[in-house]
Amino acid sequence: MEIIVTDERDERFIKFCDSFGCLVEDPQVVLLLSNFGKIVGCSSFKVYDADSCEITTLFLNSYDNREKIAYKLIRQLEKIAIDYEFKKIRVTFDSREDILVEIFEKLDYLFIDDVCMEKEFKIFN
């Protein structure tokens, strides 16, 4: 599997998001996960404020290896966020029942309100 770093204008990203009924227009850092030339997952973040970014998409094309693929994409987003010198990263869910909440909890994200989780990067503390 290969991770491709791109942005919201990438046709592969637009097509993949569209398959989930999602239209993304804000400027973003985008990761596409390619397996033998086929996009099997994507994730992205955008600037939230001066110190933080927000994960705006995390779509996976398969239930097979869902957790492994999600970890890989989230960890890579975190590395890029640190490179951009963000101090924290956040993600918002529709509800605490979202199937991805458990994955973010395992990656040390904490709820800061009913539907928003955040992770502070220790490198900046």
Short mmCIF file of N, CA and C in Angstrom, two decimals:
data_model
loop_
_atom_site.label_atom_id
_atom_site.label_comp_id
_atom_site.label_asym_id
_atom_site.label_seq_id
_atom_site.Cartn_x
_atom_site.Cartn_y
_atom_site.Cartn_z
N MET A 1 0.84 -1.19 0.00
CA MET A 1 0.00 0.00 0.00
C MET A 1 0.88 1.24 0.00
N GLU A 2 0.40 2.25 -0.68
CA GLU A 2 1.14 3.50 -0.83
C GLU A 2 0.28 4.66 -0.38
N ILE A 3 0.86 5.58 0.39
CA ILE A 3 0.17 6.80 0.78
C ILE A 3 0.60 7.92 -0.17
N ILE A 4 -0.39 8.58 -0.75
CA ILE A 4 -0.14 9.69 -1.67
C ILE A 4 -0.58 10.98 -0.99
N VAL A 5 0.31 11.95 -0.86
CA VAL A 5 -0.01 13.24 -0.27
C VAL A 5 -0.41 14.19 -1.39
N THR A 6 -1.58 14.81 -1.25
CA THR A 6 -2.09 15.69 -2.29
C THR A 6 -2.95 16.76 -1.64
N ASP A 7 -3.91 17.31 -2.38
CA ASP A 7 -4.81 18.30 -1.81
C ASP A 7 -6.22 18.08 -2.32
N GLU A 8 -7.14 18.98 -1.94
CA GLU A 8 -8.56 18.79 -2.23
C GLU A 8 -8.91 18.90 -3.71
N ARG A 9 -7.98 19.33 -4.55
CA ARG A 9 -8.24 19.44 -5.99
C ARG A 9 -7.96 18.15 -6.75
N ASP A 10 -7.37 17.18 -6.08
CA ASP A 10 -7.02 15.91 -6.72
C ASP A 10 -8.29 15.18 -7.15
N GLU A 11 -8.39 14.86 -8.43
CA GLU A 11 -9.58 14.20 -8.98
C GLU A 11 -9.88 12.87 -8.29
N ARG A 12 -8.82 12.14 -7.91
CA ARG A 12 -9.04 10.86 -7.22
C ARG A 12 -9.73 11.07 -5.89
N PHE A 13 -9.33 12.13 -5.16
CA PHE A 13 -9.95 12.47 -3.88
C PHE A 13 -11.40 12.89 -4.09
N ILE A 14 -11.63 13.75 -5.06
CA ILE A 14 -12.99 14.23 -5.34
C ILE A 14 -13.90 13.05 -5.67
N LYS A 15 -13.43 12.16 -6.51
CA LYS A 15 -14.23 11.00 -6.91
C LYS A 15 -14.48 10.07 -5.73
N PHE A 16 -13.46 9.83 -4.91
CA PHE A 16 -13.60 8.94 -3.76
C PHE A 16 -14.59 9.54 -2.76
N CYS A 17 -14.46 10.84 -2.44
CA CYS A 17 -15.39 11.49 -1.51
C CYS A 17 -16.81 11.47 -2.06
N ASP A 18 -16.94 11.69 -3.36
CA ASP A 18 -18.25 11.69 -3.99
C ASP A 18 -18.93 10.34 -3.84
N SER A 19 -18.15 9.26 -3.85
CA SER A 19 -18.73 7.93 -3.69
C SER A 19 -19.34 7.74 -2.31
N PHE A 20 -18.95 8.59 -1.34
CA PHE A 20 -19.52 8.56 0.01
C PHE A 20 -20.55 9.68 0.19
N GLY A 21 -20.87 10.39 -0.89
CA GLY A 21 -21.84 11.46 -0.82
C GLY A 21 -21.32 12.71 -0.14
N CYS A 22 -20.03 12.94 -0.22
CA CYS A 22 -19.40 14.06 0.47
C CYS A 22 -18.70 14.96 -0.55
N LEU A 23 -18.93 16.25 -0.44
CA LEU A 23 -18.27 17.24 -1.28
C LEU A 23 -17.33 18.05 -0.40
N VAL A 24 -16.06 18.09 -0.74
CA VAL A 24 -15.06 18.80 0.06
C VAL A 24 -14.47 19.92 -0.79
N GLU A 25 -14.61 21.15 -0.28
CA GLU A 25 -14.11 22.30 -1.03
C GLU A 25 -13.07 23.10 -0.29
N ASP A 26 -13.02 23.00 1.03
CA ASP A 26 -12.06 23.78 1.81
C ASP A 26 -10.64 23.34 1.48
N PRO A 27 -9.67 24.27 1.52
CA PRO A 27 -8.27 23.88 1.32
C PRO A 27 -7.84 22.86 2.38
N GLN A 28 -7.23 21.79 1.93
CA GLN A 28 -6.90 20.71 2.84
C GLN A 28 -5.62 20.01 2.43
N VAL A 29 -5.01 19.35 3.41
CA VAL A 29 -3.97 18.37 3.15
C VAL A 29 -4.69 17.04 3.04
N VAL A 30 -4.47 16.32 1.96
CA VAL A 30 -5.19 15.09 1.67
C VAL A 30 -4.22 13.93 1.55
N LEU A 31 -4.61 12.81 2.14
CA LEU A 31 -3.87 11.56 1.98
C LEU A 31 -4.77 10.56 1.27
N LEU A 32 -4.24 9.94 0.24
CA LEU A 32 -4.95 8.86 -0.44
C LEU A 32 -4.17 7.58 -0.20
N LEU A 33 -4.86 6.52 0.14
CA LEU A 33 -4.21 5.24 0.32
C LEU A 33 -4.52 4.38 -0.89
N SER A 34 -3.46 4.05 -1.63
CA SER A 34 -3.60 3.30 -2.87
C SER A 34 -3.10 1.87 -2.66
N ASN A 35 -3.87 0.93 -3.16
CA ASN A 35 -3.48 -0.47 -3.11
C ASN A 35 -3.55 -1.01 -4.53
N PHE A 36 -2.38 -1.27 -5.13
CA PHE A 36 -2.30 -1.73 -6.51
C PHE A 36 -3.03 -0.79 -7.46
N GLY A 37 -2.85 0.53 -7.25
CA GLY A 37 -3.42 1.54 -8.13
C GLY A 37 -4.86 1.91 -7.86
N LYS A 38 -5.49 1.25 -6.90
CA LYS A 38 -6.88 1.54 -6.56
C LYS A 38 -6.92 2.27 -5.22
N ILE A 39 -7.67 3.38 -5.15
CA ILE A 39 -7.80 4.12 -3.90
C ILE A 39 -8.71 3.35 -2.96
N VAL A 40 -8.20 2.99 -1.78
CA VAL A 40 -8.96 2.21 -0.81
C VAL A 40 -9.30 3.00 0.44
N GLY A 41 -8.74 4.20 0.56
CA GLY A 41 -9.03 5.03 1.72
C GLY A 41 -8.50 6.43 1.50
N CYS A 42 -9.05 7.38 2.24
CA CYS A 42 -8.54 8.74 2.19
C CYS A 42 -8.78 9.41 3.53
N SER A 43 -7.98 10.39 3.81
CA SER A 43 -8.16 11.22 5.00
C SER A 43 -7.64 12.61 4.66
N SER A 44 -8.11 13.59 5.42
CA SER A 44 -7.66 14.95 5.17
C SER A 44 -7.82 15.79 6.43
N PHE A 45 -7.08 16.89 6.46
CA PHE A 45 -7.29 17.87 7.52
C PHE A 45 -7.21 19.26 6.94
N LYS A 46 -7.81 20.21 7.67
CA LYS A 46 -7.74 21.61 7.30
C LYS A 46 -7.34 22.40 8.54
N VAL A 47 -6.92 23.61 8.34
CA VAL A 47 -6.54 24.48 9.46
C VAL A 47 -7.79 24.79 10.26
N TYR A 48 -7.70 24.61 11.57
CA TYR A 48 -8.82 24.94 12.47
C TYR A 48 -8.60 26.32 13.08
N ASP A 49 -7.41 26.53 13.64
CA ASP A 49 -7.00 27.83 14.16
C ASP A 49 -5.47 27.88 14.10
N ALA A 50 -4.87 28.89 14.69
CA ALA A 50 -3.42 29.07 14.57
C ALA A 50 -2.62 27.90 15.13
N ASP A 51 -3.18 27.19 16.11
CA ASP A 51 -2.45 26.11 16.78
C ASP A 51 -2.93 24.71 16.44
N SER A 52 -4.03 24.60 15.71
CA SER A 52 -4.58 23.27 15.52
C SER A 52 -5.19 23.09 14.13
N CYS A 53 -5.30 21.82 13.77
CA CYS A 53 -5.95 21.44 12.53
C CYS A 53 -7.07 20.46 12.87
N GLU A 54 -7.95 20.25 11.90
CA GLU A 54 -9.10 19.39 12.13
C GLU A 54 -9.18 18.34 11.04
N ILE A 55 -9.29 17.09 11.45
CA ILE A 55 -9.50 16.00 10.49
C ILE A 55 -10.91 16.15 9.95
N THR A 56 -11.02 16.27 8.64
CA THR A 56 -12.32 16.52 8.04
C THR A 56 -12.87 15.32 7.27
N THR A 57 -12.01 14.44 6.82
CA THR A 57 -12.49 13.23 6.15
C THR A 57 -11.65 12.04 6.60
N LEU A 58 -12.30 10.92 6.69
CA LEU A 58 -11.65 9.63 6.89
C LEU A 58 -12.61 8.60 6.31
N PHE A 59 -12.37 8.26 5.06
CA PHE A 59 -13.23 7.30 4.36
C PHE A 59 -12.42 6.06 4.03
N LEU A 60 -13.02 4.91 4.27
CA LEU A 60 -12.38 3.64 3.99
C LEU A 60 -13.28 2.84 3.07
N ASN A 61 -12.71 2.25 2.05
CA ASN A 61 -13.47 1.57 1.01
C ASN A 61 -13.84 0.14 1.39
N SER A 62 -13.33 -0.37 2.48
CA SER A 62 -13.52 -1.78 2.79
C SER A 62 -13.62 -1.98 4.29
N TYR A 63 -14.34 -3.00 4.68
CA TYR A 63 -14.36 -3.37 6.09
C TYR A 63 -13.14 -4.22 6.45
N ASP A 64 -12.51 -4.81 5.43
CA ASP A 64 -11.30 -5.59 5.66
C ASP A 64 -10.18 -4.65 6.10
N ASN A 65 -9.52 -4.97 7.16
CA ASN A 65 -8.39 -4.19 7.67
C ASN A 65 -8.76 -2.73 7.98
N ARG A 66 -10.04 -2.47 8.26
CA ARG A 66 -10.51 -1.10 8.51
C ARG A 66 -9.69 -0.40 9.58
N GLU A 67 -9.46 -1.08 10.69
CA GLU A 67 -8.73 -0.46 11.79
C GLU A 67 -7.28 -0.17 11.39
N LYS A 68 -6.64 -1.12 10.75
CA LYS A 68 -5.24 -0.96 10.33
C LYS A 68 -5.10 0.20 9.35
N ILE A 69 -6.01 0.29 8.38
CA ILE A 69 -5.96 1.36 7.39
C ILE A 69 -6.22 2.71 8.05
N ALA A 70 -7.20 2.76 8.94
CA ALA A 70 -7.51 4.01 9.64
C ALA A 70 -6.31 4.49 10.45
N TYR A 71 -5.69 3.58 11.21
CA TYR A 71 -4.49 3.94 11.99
C TYR A 71 -3.41 4.53 11.09
N LYS A 72 -3.18 3.87 9.98
CA LYS A 72 -2.12 4.30 9.06
C LYS A 72 -2.38 5.72 8.55
N LEU A 73 -3.61 6.00 8.15
CA LEU A 73 -3.96 7.32 7.64
C LEU A 73 -3.92 8.38 8.74
N ILE A 74 -4.46 8.07 9.90
CA ILE A 74 -4.48 9.05 11.00
C ILE A 74 -3.06 9.36 11.45
N ARG A 75 -2.23 8.35 11.63
CA ARG A 75 -0.84 8.57 12.06
C ARG A 75 -0.09 9.44 11.06
N GLN A 76 -0.30 9.21 9.78
CA GLN A 76 0.38 10.01 8.76
C GLN A 76 -0.11 11.45 8.79
N LEU A 77 -1.42 11.66 8.99
CA LEU A 77 -1.95 13.03 9.15
C LEU A 77 -1.30 13.72 10.34
N GLU A 78 -1.15 12.99 11.43
CA GLU A 78 -0.52 13.56 12.63
C GLU A 78 0.92 13.98 12.35
N LYS A 79 1.66 13.16 11.64
CA LYS A 79 3.05 13.50 11.30
C LYS A 79 3.11 14.78 10.47
N ILE A 80 2.23 14.90 9.51
CA ILE A 80 2.20 16.09 8.67
C ILE A 80 1.80 17.31 9.50
N ALA A 81 0.82 17.15 10.38
CA ALA A 81 0.38 18.25 11.25
C ALA A 81 1.54 18.74 12.12
N ILE A 82 2.33 17.82 12.64
CA ILE A 82 3.51 18.19 13.44
C ILE A 82 4.52 18.92 12.57
N ASP A 83 4.73 18.44 11.35
CA ASP A 83 5.65 19.12 10.42
C ASP A 83 5.21 20.56 10.16
N TYR A 84 3.89 20.79 10.12
CA TYR A 84 3.36 22.14 9.93
C TYR A 84 3.32 22.93 11.25
N GLU A 85 3.81 22.31 12.32
CA GLU A 85 3.93 22.91 13.66
C GLU A 85 2.59 23.19 14.33
N PHE A 86 1.58 22.38 14.00
CA PHE A 86 0.34 22.44 14.76
C PHE A 86 0.59 21.79 16.12
N LYS A 87 -0.02 22.34 17.16
CA LYS A 87 0.16 21.81 18.51
C LYS A 87 -0.86 20.74 18.87
N LYS A 88 -1.98 20.73 18.14
CA LYS A 88 -3.01 19.72 18.40
C LYS A 88 -3.83 19.48 17.15
N ILE A 89 -4.54 18.37 17.20
CA ILE A 89 -5.39 17.97 16.09
C ILE A 89 -6.72 17.53 16.67
N ARG A 90 -7.79 17.83 15.95
CA ARG A 90 -9.13 17.50 16.46
C ARG A 90 -9.93 16.80 15.39
N VAL A 91 -11.01 16.18 15.84
CA VAL A 91 -11.94 15.50 14.93
C VAL A 91 -13.33 15.60 15.55
N THR A 92 -14.33 15.82 14.70
CA THR A 92 -15.71 15.94 15.16
C THR A 92 -16.54 14.82 14.56
N PHE A 93 -17.41 14.26 15.37
CA PHE A 93 -18.29 13.17 14.95
C PHE A 93 -19.74 13.62 14.98
N ASP A 94 -20.60 12.89 14.30
CA ASP A 94 -22.04 13.16 14.39
C ASP A 94 -22.57 12.76 15.76
N SER A 95 -21.98 11.70 16.34
CA SER A 95 -22.37 11.26 17.69
C SER A 95 -21.23 10.41 18.27
N ARG A 96 -21.31 10.16 19.55
CA ARG A 96 -20.32 9.30 20.20
C ARG A 96 -20.45 7.84 19.78
N GLU A 97 -21.50 7.54 19.05
CA GLU A 97 -21.73 6.17 18.57
C GLU A 97 -21.02 5.89 17.25
N ASP A 98 -20.33 6.87 16.68
CA ASP A 98 -19.62 6.70 15.42
C ASP A 98 -18.66 5.52 15.54
N ILE A 99 -18.57 4.71 14.50
CA ILE A 99 -17.73 3.51 14.56
C ILE A 99 -16.24 3.84 14.66
N LEU A 100 -15.83 5.06 14.32
CA LEU A 100 -14.42 5.42 14.38
C LEU A 100 -13.98 5.97 15.73
N VAL A 101 -14.92 6.26 16.64
CA VAL A 101 -14.57 6.82 17.94
C VAL A 101 -13.57 5.93 18.66
N GLU A 102 -13.80 4.64 18.66
CA GLU A 102 -12.91 3.70 19.35
C GLU A 102 -11.48 3.76 18.80
N ILE A 103 -11.35 3.91 17.51
CA ILE A 103 -10.02 3.99 16.90
C ILE A 103 -9.30 5.25 17.39
N PHE A 104 -10.00 6.38 17.41
CA PHE A 104 -9.37 7.62 17.88
C PHE A 104 -9.03 7.53 19.37
N GLU A 105 -9.87 6.87 20.16
CA GLU A 105 -9.56 6.69 21.58
C GLU A 105 -8.27 5.89 21.75
N LYS A 106 -8.09 4.86 20.95
CA LYS A 106 -6.87 4.05 21.02
C LYS A 106 -5.64 4.86 20.62
N LEU A 107 -5.84 5.93 19.87
CA LEU A 107 -4.73 6.79 19.43
C LEU A 107 -4.58 8.01 20.34
N ASP A 108 -5.14 7.94 21.55
CA ASP A 108 -4.99 8.95 22.61
C ASP A 108 -5.75 10.25 22.35
N TYR A 109 -6.81 10.21 21.57
CA TYR A 109 -7.68 11.37 21.43
C TYR A 109 -8.64 11.37 22.60
N LEU A 110 -8.97 12.55 23.11
CA LEU A 110 -9.89 12.68 24.24
C LEU A 110 -11.05 13.57 23.85
N PHE A 111 -12.24 13.25 24.36
CA PHE A 111 -13.40 14.10 24.12
C PHE A 111 -13.23 15.41 24.85
N ILE A 112 -13.47 16.51 24.12
CA ILE A 112 -13.44 17.83 24.76
C ILE A 112 -14.86 18.40 24.87
N ASP A 113 -15.81 17.77 24.20
CA ASP A 113 -17.24 18.06 24.37
C ASP A 113 -18.00 16.83 23.89
N ASP A 114 -19.28 16.94 23.65
CA ASP A 114 -20.09 15.77 23.31
C ASP A 114 -19.68 15.05 22.04
N VAL A 115 -19.19 15.79 21.04
CA VAL A 115 -18.89 15.15 19.75
C VAL A 115 -17.51 15.48 19.18
N CYS A 116 -16.71 16.18 19.93
CA CYS A 116 -15.39 16.59 19.43
C CYS A 116 -14.28 15.97 20.27
N MET A 117 -13.30 15.38 19.58
CA MET A 117 -12.13 14.81 20.25
C MET A 117 -10.90 15.61 19.83
N GLU A 118 -9.89 15.58 20.69
CA GLU A 118 -8.68 16.35 20.42
C GLU A 118 -7.48 15.59 20.95
N LYS A 119 -6.36 15.81 20.30
CA LYS A 119 -5.10 15.23 20.74
C LYS A 119 -4.05 16.32 20.70
N GLU A 120 -3.37 16.51 21.83
CA GLU A 120 -2.26 17.46 21.87
C GLU A 120 -0.98 16.70 21.60
N PHE A 121 -0.13 17.29 20.79
CA PHE A 121 1.14 16.65 20.47
C PHE A 121 2.13 16.92 21.58
N LYS A 122 2.66 15.86 22.15
CA LYS A 122 3.59 15.97 23.28
C LYS A 122 4.88 16.70 22.92
N ILE A 123 5.23 16.68 21.67
CA ILE A 123 6.47 17.31 21.21
C ILE A 123 6.48 18.80 21.53
N PHE A 124 5.30 19.42 21.63
CA PHE A 124 5.21 20.86 21.87
C PHE A 124 4.95 21.20 23.34
N ASN A 125 4.75 20.20 24.19
CA ASN A 125 4.46 20.46 25.61
C ASN A 125 5.73 20.65 26.40
#
